[in-house]
CSV table of C-alpha atoms and ligand atoms in Angstrom, one decimal:
chain,number,residue,atom,x,y,z
U,216,UNK,CA,-34.9,29.1,-126.1
U,217,UNK,CA,-34.6,32.9,-126.3
U,218,UNK,CA,-37.8,34.8,-126.7
U,219,UNK,CA,-36.1,37.8,-128.2
U,220,UNK,CA,-37.3,38.6,-131.7
U,221,UNK,CA,-34.6,38.3,-134.4
U,222,UNK,CA,-34.3,40.2,-137.6
U,223,UNK,CA,-31.9,40.6,-140.4
U,224,UNK,CA,-29.6,43.6,-139.9
U,225,UNK,CA,-30.5,46.6,-142.2
U,226,UNK,CA,-27.8,48.2,-144.3
U,227,UNK,CA,-28.5,51.6,-142.5
U,228,UNK,CA,-27.5,49.9,-139.2
U,229,UNK,CA,-24.5,48.1,-140.6
U,230,UNK,CA,-23.0,51.1,-142.4
U,231,UNK,CA,-21.9,53.2,-139.4
U,232,UNK,CA,-20.2,50.1,-138.0
U,233,UNK,CA,-18.0,49.6,-141.0
U,234,UNK,CA,-14.7,51.4,-140.6
U,235,UNK,CA,-12.3,51.2,-143.5
U,236,UNK,CA,-8.8,52.2,-142.6
U,237,UNK,CA,-6.8,54.0,-145.3
U,238,UNK,CA,-4.2,51.7,-146.6
U,239,UNK,CA,-0.7,52.8,-145.5
U,240,UNK,CA,1.5,52.4,-148.5
U,241,UNK,CA,4.8,53.1,-146.7
U,242,UNK,CA,6.0,49.7,-145.4
U,243,UNK,CA,8.0,51.3,-142.5
U,244,UNK,CA,5.0,53.3,-141.4
U,245,UNK,CA,2.8,50.2,-141.7
U,246,UNK,CA,5.2,48.2,-139.5
U,247,UNK,CA,5.6,50.9,-136.9
U,248,UNK,CA,1.9,51.7,-136.7
U,249,UNK,CA,1.5,48.2,-135.2
U,250,UNK,CA,3.9,49.0,-132.4
U,251,UNK,CA,2.2,50.2,-129.2
U,252,UNK,CA,5.0,49.5,-126.7
U,253,UNK,CA,8.8,49.5,-126.6
U,254,UNK,CA,8.5,45.7,-126.4
U,255,UNK,CA,6.5,45.7,-129.7
U,256,UNK,CA,9.4,47.7,-131.3
U,257,UNK,CA,11.8,45.1,-129.9
U,258,UNK,CA,9.9,42.3,-131.6
U,259,UNK,CA,10.0,44.2,-135.0
U,260,UNK,CA,13.7,45.0,-134.4
U,261,UNK,CA,14.5,41.3,-133.9
U,262,UNK,CA,12.8,40.4,-137.2
U,263,UNK,CA,14.5,43.2,-139.1
U,264,UNK,CA,18.1,42.9,-138.0
U,265,UNK,CA,20.7,40.2,-138.3
U,266,UNK,CA,20.9,38.0,-135.2
U,267,UNK,CA,24.4,39.1,-134.1
U,268,UNK,CA,23.5,42.8,-134.4
U,269,UNK,CA,20.2,42.4,-132.5
U,270,UNK,CA,22.0,40.4,-129.8
U,271,UNK,CA,24.8,43.0,-129.5
U,272,UNK,CA,22.1,45.6,-128.7
U,273,UNK,CA,19.7,43.5,-126.7
U,274,UNK,CA,22.2,41.5,-124.8
U,275,UNK,CA,24.0,42.3,-121.5
U,276,UNK,CA,27.0,40.8,-119.6
U,277,UNK,CA,27.5,37.3,-118.3
U,278,UNK,CA,24.2,35.8,-117.1
U,279,UNK,CA,22.4,39.2,-117.8
U,280,UNK,CA,21.2,39.3,-114.2
U,281,UNK,CA,21.9,43.0,-113.8
U,282,UNK,CA,19.6,43.9,-116.7
U,283,UNK,CA,16.9,41.4,-115.7
U,284,UNK,CA,16.8,42.6,-112.1
U,285,UNK,CA,16.6,46.3,-113.2
U,286,UNK,CA,13.6,45.5,-115.5
U,287,UNK,CA,12.0,43.3,-112.9
U,288,UNK,CA,12.1,46.0,-110.2
U,289,UNK,CA,10.3,48.4,-112.6
U,290,UNK,CA,7.8,45.7,-113.4
U,291,UNK,CA,7.1,44.7,-109.8
U,292,UNK,CA,6.8,48.2,-108.2
U,293,UNK,CA,3.4,49.4,-107.3
U,294,UNK,CA,2.0,52.9,-108.0
U,295,UNK,CA,-0.2,54.8,-105.5
U,296,UNK,CA,-2.6,57.1,-107.4
U,297,UNK,CA,-4.4,60.1,-106.1
U,298,UNK,CA,-7.9,60.6,-107.4
U,299,UNK,CA,-10.1,63.6,-108.2
U,300,UNK,CA,-7.2,66.0,-109.0
U,301,UNK,CA,-7.8,68.0,-112.1
U,302,UNK,CA,-5.4,66.5,-114.6
U,303,UNK,CA,-6.8,68.2,-117.7
U,304,UNK,CA,-3.6,70.1,-118.4
U,305,UNK,CA,-0.3,68.4,-118.1
U,306,UNK,CA,3.3,69.6,-118.2
U,307,UNK,CA,6.0,66.9,-118.7
U,308,UNK,CA,8.9,69.4,-118.6
U,309,UNK,CA,11.8,68.8,-116.3
U,310,UNK,CA,15.1,70.5,-115.9
U,311,UNK,CA,18.4,68.9,-116.9
U,312,UNK,CA,21.6,70.8,-116.1
U,313,UNK,CA,19.5,73.8,-115.2
U,314,UNK,CA,17.8,74.0,-118.6
U,315,UNK,CA,14.3,72.8,-119.5
U,316,UNK,CA,13.9,69.4,-121.2
U,317,UNK,CA,10.5,68.9,-122.8
U,318,UNK,CA,10.4,65.3,-121.4
U,319,UNK,CA,12.1,63.8,-118.4
U,320,UNK,CA,14.5,61.6,-120.4
U,321,UNK,CA,17.4,61.8,-122.7
U,322,UNK,CA,18.8,59.4,-125.3
U,323,UNK,CA,21.8,57.6,-123.7
U,324,UNK,CA,25.1,57.2,-125.5
U,325,UNK,CA,25.4,54.0,-127.4
U,326,UNK,CA,28.2,52.7,-129.5
U,327,UNK,CA,28.0,51.6,-133.2
U,328,UNK,CA,24.6,53.0,-133.7
U,329,UNK,CA,25.0,53.1,-137.5
U,330,UNK,CA,25.3,49.3,-137.4
U,331,UNK,CA,21.8,48.9,-136.0
U,332,UNK,CA,20.4,50.9,-138.8
U,333,UNK,CA,22.3,52.9,-141.4
U,334,UNK,CA,20.5,56.1,-140.5
U,335,UNK,CA,22.4,55.9,-137.2
U,336,UNK,CA,23.4,58.7,-134.8
U,337,UNK,CA,22.1,61.5,-137.1
U,338,UNK,CA,18.6,60.1,-137.0
U,339,UNK,CA,18.7,59.8,-133.2
U,340,UNK,CA,20.1,63.3,-132.8
U,341,UNK,CA,17.3,64.7,-135.1
U,342,UNK,CA,14.6,62.9,-133.2
U,343,UNK,CA,16.0,64.2,-129.8
U,344,UNK,CA,16.0,67.7,-131.3
U,345,UNK,CA,12.4,67.4,-132.5
U,346,UNK,CA,11.2,66.2,-129.1
U,347,UNK,CA,13.1,68.8,-127.2
U,348,UNK,CA,15.3,66.3,-125.3
U,349,UNK,CA,19.1,65.9,-125.1
U,350,UNK,CA,21.1,63.2,-127.0
U,351,UNK,CA,24.6,62.0,-126.0
U,352,UNK,CA,26.9,60.8,-128.7
U,353,UNK,CA,29.2,58.0,-127.6
U,354,UNK,CA,33.0,57.9,-128.0
U,355,UNK,CA,32.2,54.7,-129.9
U,356,UNK,CA,29.6,56.4,-132.1
U,357,UNK,CA,29.8,55.8,-135.8
U,358,UNK,CA,29.2,59.3,-136.9
U,359,UNK,CA,31.6,62.2,-136.2
U,360,UNK,CA,31.2,64.8,-133.5
U,361,UNK,CA,30.8,67.4,-136.2
U,362,UNK,CA,28.3,65.5,-138.4
U,363,UNK,CA,26.0,65.0,-135.4
U,364,UNK,CA,26.2,68.7,-134.5
U,365,UNK,CA,25.3,69.5,-138.2
U,366,UNK,CA,22.4,67.1,-138.2
U,367,UNK,CA,20.9,68.6,-135.1
U,368,UNK,CA,22.2,72.2,-134.9
U,369,UNK,CA,19.6,73.4,-132.4
U,370,UNK,CA,19.6,70.1,-130.3
U,371,UNK,CA,21.0,69.7,-126.9
U,372,UNK,CA,24.0,67.6,-127.9
U,373,UNK,CA,26.2,66.0,-125.3
U,374,UNK,CA,29.4,64.0,-125.8
U,375,UNK,CA,30.3,60.8,-123.9
U,376,UNK,CA,33.9,60.1,-123.1
U,377,UNK,CA,35.7,57.1,-121.8
U,378,UNK,CA,39.1,57.7,-120.2
U,379,UNK,CA,41.6,56.7,-122.8
U,380,UNK,CA,45.0,55.1,-122.5
U,381,UNK,CA,46.0,57.6,-125.2
U,382,UNK,CA,45.3,60.8,-123.3
U,383,UNK,CA,46.0,63.0,-126.4
U,384,UNK,CA,43.1,61.2,-128.2
U,385,UNK,CA,40.7,61.9,-125.4
U,386,UNK,CA,41.9,65.5,-125.2
U,387,UNK,CA,41.3,65.9,-128.9
U,388,UNK,CA,37.7,64.6,-128.6
U,389,UNK,CA,36.9,67.0,-125.8
U,390,UNK,CA,38.3,69.9,-127.8
U,391,UNK,CA,36.3,68.9,-130.9
U,392,UNK,CA,33.1,68.5,-128.8
U,393,UNK,CA,33.7,72.0,-127.4
U,394,UNK,CA,34.4,73.5,-130.8
U,395,UNK,CA,31.2,71.9,-132.2
U,396,UNK,CA,29.1,73.5,-129.5
U,397,UNK,CA,28.3,70.4,-127.4
U,398,UNK,CA,26.6,71.4,-124.2
U,399,UNK,CA,27.9,68.8,-121.7
U,400,UNK,CA,30.4,66.0,-121.3
U,401,UNK,CA,29.4,62.6,-119.9
U,402,UNK,CA,32.3,60.6,-118.4
U,403,UNK,CA,31.4,56.9,-118.2
U,404,UNK,CA,33.2,55.4,-115.3
U,405,UNK,CA,31.9,51.8,-115.1
U,406,UNK,CA,34.1,50.4,-117.8
U,407,UNK,CA,37.7,50.1,-116.7
U,408,UNK,CA,37.6,46.9,-118.7
U,409,UNK,CA,34.8,45.5,-121.0
U,410,UNK,CA,32.1,43.3,-119.5
U,411,UNK,CA,31.7,39.8,-120.8
U,412,UNK,CA,29.1,40.0,-123.5
U,413,UNK,CA,28.6,36.3,-124.0
U,414,UNK,CA,26.1,36.6,-126.8
U,415,UNK,CA,28.7,38.4,-128.9
U,416,UNK,CA,31.3,35.6,-128.3
U,417,UNK,CA,28.8,32.9,-129.1
U,418,UNK,CA,27.7,34.7,-132.3
U,419,UNK,CA,31.3,35.4,-133.3
U,420,UNK,CA,30.3,39.1,-133.5
U,421,UNK,CA,32.9,41.6,-134.6
U,422,UNK,CA,33.1,45.2,-135.7
U,423,UNK,CA,32.5,45.6,-138.5
U,424,UNK,CA,30.4,42.5,-138.9
U,425,UNK,CA,32.5,39.9,-140.7
U,426,UNK,CA,31.3,38.0,-143.7
U,427,UNK,CA,31.4,34.4,-142.4
U,428,UNK,CA,29.3,31.5,-143.6
U,429,UNK,CA,27.1,32.0,-140.6
U,430,UNK,CA,26.6,35.8,-141.1
U,431,UNK,CA,26.1,35.3,-144.9
U,432,UNK,CA,23.3,32.7,-144.1
U,433,UNK,CA,21.8,35.1,-141.6
U,434,UNK,CA,22.3,38.0,-144.0
U,435,UNK,CA,20.1,36.2,-146.6
U,436,UNK,CA,17.2,36.7,-144.2
U,437,UNK,CA,18.0,40.4,-143.9
U,438,UNK,CA,19.1,41.5,-147.3
U,439,UNK,CA,18.1,45.2,-146.9
U,440,UNK,CA,20.2,45.5,-143.8
U,441,UNK,CA,23.3,44.2,-145.6
U,442,UNK,CA,22.6,46.4,-148.7
U,443,UNK,CA,22.3,49.4,-146.4
U,444,UNK,CA,25.5,48.5,-144.6
U,445,UNK,CA,27.5,47.9,-147.7
U,446,UNK,CA,26.3,51.0,-149.6
U,447,UNK,CA,26.8,53.6,-146.9
U,448,UNK,CA,30.2,54.8,-145.6
U,449,UNK,CA,32.2,52.1,-143.7
U,450,UNK,CA,31.6,51.6,-140.0
U,451,UNK,CA,34.6,53.5,-138.6
U,452,UNK,CA,33.7,55.3,-135.5
U,453,UNK,CA,33.3,58.9,-134.5
U,454,UNK,CA,36.7,59.3,-133.1
U,455,UNK,CA,38.9,56.7,-134.6
U,456,UNK,CA,40.0,54.6,-137.4
U,457,UNK,CA,38.5,51.2,-138.3
U,458,UNK,CA,38.8,48.2,-136.1
U,459,UNK,CA,38.7,44.5,-136.7
U,460,UNK,CA,37.6,42.5,-133.6
U,461,UNK,CA,35.1,42.2,-130.9
U,462,UNK,CA,33.7,45.2,-129.1
U,463,UNK,CA,35.2,43.9,-125.8
U,464,UNK,CA,38.7,43.7,-127.4
U,465,UNK,CA,38.3,47.2,-128.7
U,466,UNK,CA,37.3,48.6,-125.3
U,467,UNK,CA,40.1,46.9,-123.6
U,468,UNK,CA,42.7,48.2,-126.1
U,469,UNK,CA,41.4,51.8,-125.9
U,470,UNK,CA,40.3,52.5,-122.3
U,471,UNK,CA,42.5,53.0,-119.4
U,472,UNK,CA,42.0,50.5,-116.5
U,473,UNK,CA,44.3,52.6,-114.2
U,474,UNK,CA,42.0,55.6,-114.1
U,475,UNK,CA,41.1,57.0,-110.7
U,476,UNK,CA,39.1,59.9,-109.3
U,477,UNK,CA,42.2,62.1,-109.8
U,478,UNK,CA,41.6,61.8,-113.6
U,479,UNK,CA,38.7,64.1,-113.2
U,480,UNK,CA,41.3,66.9,-112.9
U,481,UNK,CA,42.5,65.8,-116.3
U,482,UNK,CA,39.0,66.1,-117.7
U,483,UNK,CA,38.5,69.4,-116.1
U,484,UNK,CA,41.6,70.8,-117.6
U,485,UNK,CA,40.1,70.3,-121.1
U,486,UNK,CA,36.3,70.6,-120.4
U,487,UNK,CA,35.0,73.6,-118.5
U,488,UNK,CA,31.3,73.0,-119.2
U,489,UNK,CA,28.8,70.8,-117.3
U,490,UNK,CA,30.2,67.4,-116.4
U,491,UNK,CA,28.1,64.3,-115.9
U,492,UNK,CA,29.5,61.1,-114.2
U,493,UNK,CA,27.8,58.0,-115.5
U,494,UNK,CA,28.0,54.5,-114.0
U,495,UNK,CA,27.8,55.4,-110.3
U,496,UNK,CA,26.6,52.4,-108.3
U,497,UNK,CA,27.0,53.2,-104.6
U,498,UNK,CA,26.2,56.1,-102.3
U,499,UNK,CA,29.8,56.5,-101.4
U,500,UNK,CA,30.9,56.8,-105.0
U,501,UNK,CA,28.1,59.3,-105.6
U,502,UNK,CA,29.5,61.4,-102.7
U,503,UNK,CA,33.1,61.1,-104.0
U,504,UNK,CA,32.3,62.3,-107.5
U,505,UNK,CA,30.0,65.1,-106.3
U,506,UNK,CA,32.8,66.2,-104.0
U,507,UNK,CA,35.1,66.1,-107.0
U,508,UNK,CA,32.8,68.5,-108.9
U,509,UNK,CA,30.3,66.4,-110.9
U,510,UNK,CA,27.3,68.5,-111.9
U,511,UNK,CA,25.1,65.4,-112.4
U,512,UNK,CA,25.4,61.7,-111.6
U,513,UNK,CA,23.9,58.9,-113.6
U,514,UNK,CA,23.0,55.9,-111.4
U,515,UNK,CA,23.6,53.2,-114.0
U,516,UNK,CA,25.0,49.8,-114.5
U,517,UNK,CA,25.5,50.4,-118.2
U,518,UNK,CA,22.3,48.6,-119.1
U,519,UNK,CA,23.7,45.5,-117.4
U,520,UNK,CA,26.5,45.3,-119.9
U,521,UNK,CA,29.4,45.6,-117.5
U,522,UNK,CA,29.4,44.1,-114.0
U,523,UNK,CA,26.8,41.4,-113.7
U,524,UNK,CA,24.7,41.2,-110.5
U,525,UNK,CA,25.4,44.9,-110.0
U,526,UNK,CA,23.2,47.1,-107.8
U,527,UNK,CA,19.8,47.9,-109.3
U,528,UNK,CA,19.9,51.7,-109.9
U,529,UNK,CA,16.3,52.3,-108.9
U,530,UNK,CA,16.9,50.6,-105.6
U,531,UNK,CA,19.9,52.8,-105.0
U,532,UNK,CA,18.2,56.0,-106.0
U,533,UNK,CA,16.4,57.2,-102.8
U,534,UNK,CA,19.6,56.8,-100.7
U,535,UNK,CA,21.7,58.7,-103.2
U,536,UNK,CA,19.1,61.5,-103.5
U,537,UNK,CA,19.2,61.8,-99.7
U,538,UNK,CA,23.0,61.9,-99.6
U,539,UNK,CA,23.8,64.3,-102.4
U,540,UNK,CA,20.6,65.3,-104.2
U,541,UNK,CA,20.9,68.8,-102.9
U,542,UNK,CA,24.4,69.3,-104.5
U,543,UNK,CA,24.0,67.6,-107.9
U,544,UNK,CA,21.3,66.3,-110.2
U,545,UNK,CA,20.7,62.6,-109.8
U,546,UNK,CA,19.7,60.8,-112.9
U,547,UNK,CA,19.1,57.1,-113.6
U,548,UNK,CA,19.2,54.6,-116.4
U,549,UNK,CA,19.1,50.8,-117.0
U,550,UNK,CA,16.1,48.8,-117.6
U,551,UNK,CA,13.7,51.5,-118.7
U,552,UNK,CA,11.2,50.0,-121.1
U,553,UNK,CA,8.2,52.3,-120.7
U,554,UNK,CA,7.1,55.8,-119.8
U,555,UNK,CA,5.7,54.4,-116.5
U,556,UNK,CA,9.2,53.3,-115.6
U,557,UNK,CA,10.4,56.9,-116.2
U,558,UNK,CA,7.6,58.3,-114.0
U,559,UNK,CA,8.5,55.8,-111.2
U,560,UNK,CA,12.1,57.0,-111.3
U,561,UNK,CA,11.1,60.6,-111.2
U,562,UNK,CA,8.8,59.9,-108.2
U,563,UNK,CA,11.7,58.3,-106.3
U,564,UNK,CA,13.8,61.4,-106.8
U,565,UNK,CA,15.5,61.1,-110.1
U,566,UNK,CA,15.8,64.5,-111.8
U,567,UNK,CA,15.8,62.8,-115.1
U,568,UNK,CA,16.5,59.5,-116.8
U,569,UNK,CA,18.3,58.1,-119.8
U,570,UNK,CA,17.1,55.4,-122.2
U,571,UNK,CA,19.4,53.2,-124.3
U,572,UNK,CA,17.8,50.2,-125.8
U,573,UNK,CA,14.3,51.8,-125.9
U,574,UNK,CA,15.4,54.0,-128.8
U,575,UNK,CA,17.7,51.5,-130.4
U,576,UNK,CA,14.8,49.0,-130.8
U,577,UNK,CA,13.0,51.8,-132.6
U,578,UNK,CA,16.0,52.5,-134.8
U,579,UNK,CA,16.4,48.9,-135.7
U,580,UNK,CA,12.6,48.6,-136.4
U,581,UNK,CA,12.4,51.6,-138.7
U,582,UNK,CA,15.4,54.0,-138.8
U,583,UNK,CA,14.6,57.6,-137.8
U,584,UNK,CA,10.9,57.0,-138.0
U,585,UNK,CA,11.3,54.1,-135.5
U,586,UNK,CA,13.2,56.3,-133.1
U,587,UNK,CA,10.4,58.8,-133.4
U,588,UNK,CA,7.9,56.1,-132.6
U,589,UNK,CA,9.9,55.1,-129.5
U,590,UNK,CA,9.8,58.7,-128.3
U,591,UNK,CA,6.1,59.0,-129.0
U,592,UNK,CA,5.4,55.7,-127.1
U,593,UNK,CA,7.4,56.9,-124.1
U,594,UNK,CA,5.7,60.3,-124.2
U,595,UNK,CA,2.2,58.9,-124.3
U,596,UNK,CA,3.0,56.5,-121.5
U,597,UNK,CA,4.5,59.3,-119.3
U,598,UNK,CA,1.5,61.5,-119.8
U,599,UNK,CA,-1.0,58.8,-119.2
U,600,UNK,CA,0.7,57.5,-116.1
U,601,UNK,CA,1.0,61.0,-114.6
U,602,UNK,CA,-2.7,61.6,-115.2
U,603,UNK,CA,-3.7,58.3,-113.7
U,604,UNK,CA,-1.5,59.1,-110.7
U,605,UNK,CA,-3.2,62.4,-110.3
U,606,UNK,CA,-0.3,64.7,-111.0
U,607,UNK,CA,0.0,67.5,-113.5
U,608,UNK,CA,3.7,68.3,-113.4
U,609,UNK,CA,6.8,66.2,-113.0
U,610,UNK,CA,7.7,68.2,-109.9
U,611,UNK,CA,4.5,66.9,-108.2
U,612,UNK,CA,5.7,63.3,-108.4
U,613,UNK,CA,6.8,62.2,-105.0
U,614,UNK,CA,8.2,59.0,-103.3
U,615,UNK,CA,4.7,58.4,-101.9
U,616,UNK,CA,3.5,57.6,-105.5
U,617,UNK,CA,5.7,54.4,-105.6
U,618,UNK,CA,6.0,51.3,-103.4
U,619,UNK,CA,9.2,49.4,-104.1
U,620,UNK,CA,8.8,45.6,-103.3
L,873,FMN,C1,24.1,48.7,-127.7
L,873,FMN,C2,24.6,49.6,-126.6
L,873,FMN,C3,25.7,50.3,-126.7
L,873,FMN,C4,26.1,51.1,-125.6
L,873,FMN,N1,27.3,51.9,-125.7
L,873,FMN,C5,27.6,52.7,-124.7
L,873,FMN,C6,28.7,53.6,-124.9
L,873,FMN,O1,29.4,53.6,-125.9
L,873,FMN,N2,29.0,54.4,-123.9
L,873,FMN,C7,28.3,54.5,-122.7
L,873,FMN,O2,28.6,55.3,-121.8
L,873,FMN,N3,27.2,53.7,-122.5
L,873,FMN,C8,26.9,52.8,-123.5
L,873,FMN,N4,25.8,52.0,-123.4
L,873,FMN,C9,25.0,52.1,-122.1
L,873,FMN,C10,23.9,53.2,-122.3
L,873,FMN,O3,24.4,54.5,-122.3
L,873,FMN,C11,22.9,53.1,-121.1
L,873,FMN,O4,23.6,53.2,-119.9
L,873,FMN,C12,22.1,51.8,-121.1
L,873,FMN,O5,21.7,51.5,-122.4
L,873,FMN,C13,20.8,52.0,-120.2
L,873,FMN,O6,20.1,50.8,-120.2
L,873,FMN,P1,18.8,50.5,-121.1
L,873,FMN,O7,19.4,50.1,-122.4
L,873,FMN,O8,18.1,49.4,-120.4
L,873,FMN,O9,18.0,51.8,-121.2
L,873,FMN,C14,25.4,51.2,-124.4
L,873,FMN,C15,24.2,50.5,-124.3
L,873,FMN,C16,23.8,49.7,-125.4
L,873,FMN,C17,22.5,48.9,-125.3
């Protein structure tokens, strides 16, 4: 039996322990305040969005091995911290295309963003502008080039292009992006044909989402999503007219599978600004596109949505940096789910990174405020990881800070 004396707690002792939190009346804020990681945002997104839309965003190609392996490599790597370095002051700025970016990541181009949440590309562009990072509008975006520029007039807006069968349509997009003041063009080169997004096929997912018995039943669980979809302008996309069919059919009908490296000359004829080549997956190809004049290269397997069992970009990174890092900026995407992932990529030599799903989960979880929350989470994680590693600037991150398994 304990010999300690017991007593009834006094009110004066209890009072300081009681902490009443102000009640958050805004339901979105309340929801988002419970998200501490990108995975938390993903869980909220899953509950808030019809199954087929969530799966279109969350899913990848075939067996989804490319995405799984990319995330696993981030998960399994080991950090080597340095201790007793003054990390009181921190600078997360990096340079992208020779200009400062407040954080070492940009928002990657993603198609059909207004379908995930009706606030769509404008919201993403505004958040990027607020956080001082670039945003790339996709060829398959659902807001026009001009409307995105108007929403984020002082943002670093980039335009992502696929090589079109109809060259005149591609030329028109480049001219419009230039006229609207876009800073850079991203040419995505890993999609000569669409990857097999099996979740979309199984869900019977089409653009725009069709009203079938299945989607109506699912829609009953997500009424606000449907109301928002049906009461905002139809889901045509940035560049084109409406489409009725799967995303894969759409990509196959629009994009040119015969494109070669010679097509860079075509792009160069209409775009004289910075050119970023996205979807590079071997050292040889990195060399080829840098020889052909790319200013930056994005090591990416399209978030695992194209070739399955593709190289893991993080694994490829050190060799590409060694081969061409002195001639072009080497960036990386695919599988980034935390700020620590971004820090690891920087340490292994990436000049910057791009995130896709990370901000889309935020968008689905809570529109513009959700994208903000995603950016806040990544920022906090980047800062904390840098401090725990004992570095004060992004430039101090080195390969010695990371062991790859
Ligand atoms: C829903 C969705 C749509 C995408 N659409 C495009 C696109 O239109 N053009 C493009 O170049 N990449 C597209 N991507 C790929 C992203 O730009 C980026 O490479 C990828 O999301 C990075 O992987 P992460 O989602 O793991 O961050 C898309 C990705 C997702 C998730």
